[in-house]
Amino acid sequence: MSTVVLDPVAIASPAPVAAPVRSRRWLGLFAILAATIMNLLDTTVVNVGAPAIQASLGGSYTSLQWVAASYTLALAVGLLTGGRLGDMFGRRRVLLVGVVGFVAASLLCAVAWSPESLIAARVVQGLFAAIMVPQGFGLIRDLFPPHEIGKAFGTFGPIIGFSTILGPVVAGALIDADLFGTGWRMVFAINLPLGLFALLAGRAALPAATAPRTRTRLDVTGALTAAIGLLLLVFPLMQGREAGWPVWTFAMMAAAVPVLVAFALRQIRRSGSGRDPLVELRVFTRRSYASGVLFVIFFFGAIAGFSLAVGMFLQLVLGYSPMKASLTMAAWAVGAFVGSGFGSTMMNRLGRHILHIGLALMLVGTAALYPVFQLDGLGFRQLLVPLLVYGIGMGMIFVPLFDIIMGEVRDDEVGSAAGILESLQQLGAVLGVAVLGTVFFSRIDVGVERVTLIALALTAITFALGFLLPCKARA
């Protein structure tokens, strides 16, 4: 599962823009929605299409993990700079460039001839998503006057929620339909009409910035250092099982530590010398924020790894078709939609208690799934209620989580703090796919049971970390 990437600096301090024609505001909003939906679809499509992809292109189970993780890893690294590009060159221009690149990468995915070519195209997709999606919320603020902002976001939320539910179902239907013999390739090709609409509507309706470009300079060396460090960490986790865990896998993971330390030291030096760092590390001096970072990594790691394992279990072990697997997993998405509505309305009243309520429901759903996965003749009805309960709990956490974590962050730190959380959210998902995916594929016959126990432990750790977070959400 994935959340919408947010640029809080753009929300708080939008750049001066040319006022859009009133009748075109909503067209601009739907252009932003189309771009956001493309990202949401491509973060979940592998859970539906992976077995069909493997049957078509071949490759190992590890390659399936990479098809999922390569997109998210590229997104995590790209988000460190993606939001700033909008400030430098204008959000409209950067979003449209991102849309063009994302659609081109989607077409490369659709015509992939090998697992390696698909993984490479997914990396390009993730990088363009990282510059495309962060522009959305700032552009909404540019499009609508203060008295209409609530109405705009009120439209945005439900559409994104329904897209999260219907996206995997549509993907499963496209794979099963096998239109013109395309099979899983249509799951990526569907981005073409979405992207074309976003491009044409965006050019017609999104406002162009009139303010001079910011003098901010990107720390390209820092971004590359972060990318190398994360790759040194993730690559051996993915490849280790297939390679038999040779010495080089542990050497790479050990090498990731000094590289990431070098990245942190570079950010500290840039901040101290008055230059723009990619991330402002001083926010980690706050215990509540540092605890929130761990919360995000464990929480999204558990969700991403568990959802991949369940999706693969339904198709590879139970023999479900992509459509049937999508409909089964839809109970999870419906629960998340319901839970997010409850979380958004109760977050100010309950504060961090809403997180513990949601995590408690996730624990109940996970615990209920463990004996269900061991049943002979397992069917849709036995999975429905536990997946629904898990989804409701998960959805309760999505909306208030970042506001609660940043409850004690100063106003001048909000932008950097939120940007770090967004990147680490994606990193947590990558680690979840790497670790829990490796556990699942190591013994596919009992893999989902082992993953369920690990997900239960990760959720329990997240529950404990919740007590270290601020009691109330940021206003």
Tab-separated table of C-alpha atoms in Angstrom, residues 47-49 51-52 165-177 310-333 377-384 387:
chain	number	residue	atom	x	y	z
A	47	ASN	CA	0.937	-7.865	-6.135
A	48	VAL	CA	-1.608	-8.694	-8.849
A	49	GLY	CA	0.531	-9.169	-11.936
A	51	PRO	CA	2.832	-14.465	-11.407
A	52	ALA	CA	1.677	-13.535	-14.923
A	165	ILE	CA	-9.879	-0.126	-4.174
A	166	LEU	CA	-10.673	-0.352	-7.877
A	167	GLY	CA	-7.109	-0.185	-9.221
A	168	PRO	CA	-6.049	-3.755	-8.365
A	169	VAL	CA	-9.457	-5.080	-9.439
A	170	VAL	CA	-9.137	-3.377	-12.828
A	171	ALA	CA	-5.585	-4.720	-13.109
A	172	GLY	CA	-6.793	-8.250	-12.377
A	173	ALA	CA	-9.572	-7.910	-14.936
A	174	LEU	CA	-7.140	-6.688	-17.600
A	175	ILE	CA	-4.764	-9.578	-16.988
A	176	ASP	CA	-7.555	-12.155	-17.053
A	177	ALA	CA	-9.118	-10.614	-20.168
A	310	VAL	CA	-0.597	-12.488	0.700
A	311	GLY	CA	-0.961	-11.565	-2.984
A	312	MET	CA	1.628	-14.164	-4.012
A	313	PHE	CA	0.077	-16.793	-1.705
A	314	LEU	CA	-3.339	-16.385	-3.284
A	315	GLN	CA	-2.002	-16.929	-6.803
A	316	LEU	CA	1.053	-19.155	-6.439
A	317	VAL	CA	-0.223	-21.433	-3.649
A	318	LEU	CA	-4.023	-21.324	-3.832
A	319	GLY	CA	-4.031	-20.980	-7.623
A	320	TYR	CA	-6.320	-17.934	-7.740
A	321	SER	CA	-6.605	-16.059	-11.022
A	322	PRO	CA	-5.412	-12.423	-10.977
A	323	MET	CA	-9.039	-11.272	-10.918
A	324	LYS	CA	-10.023	-13.526	-8.021
A	325	ALA	CA	-6.917	-12.520	-6.078
A	326	SER	CA	-7.722	-8.846	-6.691
A	327	LEU	CA	-11.292	-9.255	-5.468
A	328	THR	CA	-10.064	-11.049	-2.367
A	329	MET	CA	-7.513	-8.333	-1.601
A	330	ALA	CA	-10.219	-5.707	-2.245
A	331	ALA	CA	-11.565	-6.469	1.238
A	332	TRP	CA	-8.272	-5.108	2.567
A	333	ALA	CA	-8.575	-1.947	0.426
A	377	GLY	CA	-9.792	-25.852	1.273
A	378	LEU	CA	-9.205	-22.193	2.151
A	379	GLY	CA	-11.618	-19.895	0.333
A	380	PHE	CA	-12.607	-16.278	-0.033
A	381	ARG	CA	-15.096	-16.282	2.847
A	382	GLN	CA	-12.535	-17.313	5.455
A	383	LEU	CA	-10.205	-14.492	4.392
A	384	LEU	CA	-12.804	-11.739	4.073
A	387	LEU	CA	-8.510	-8.808	5.756
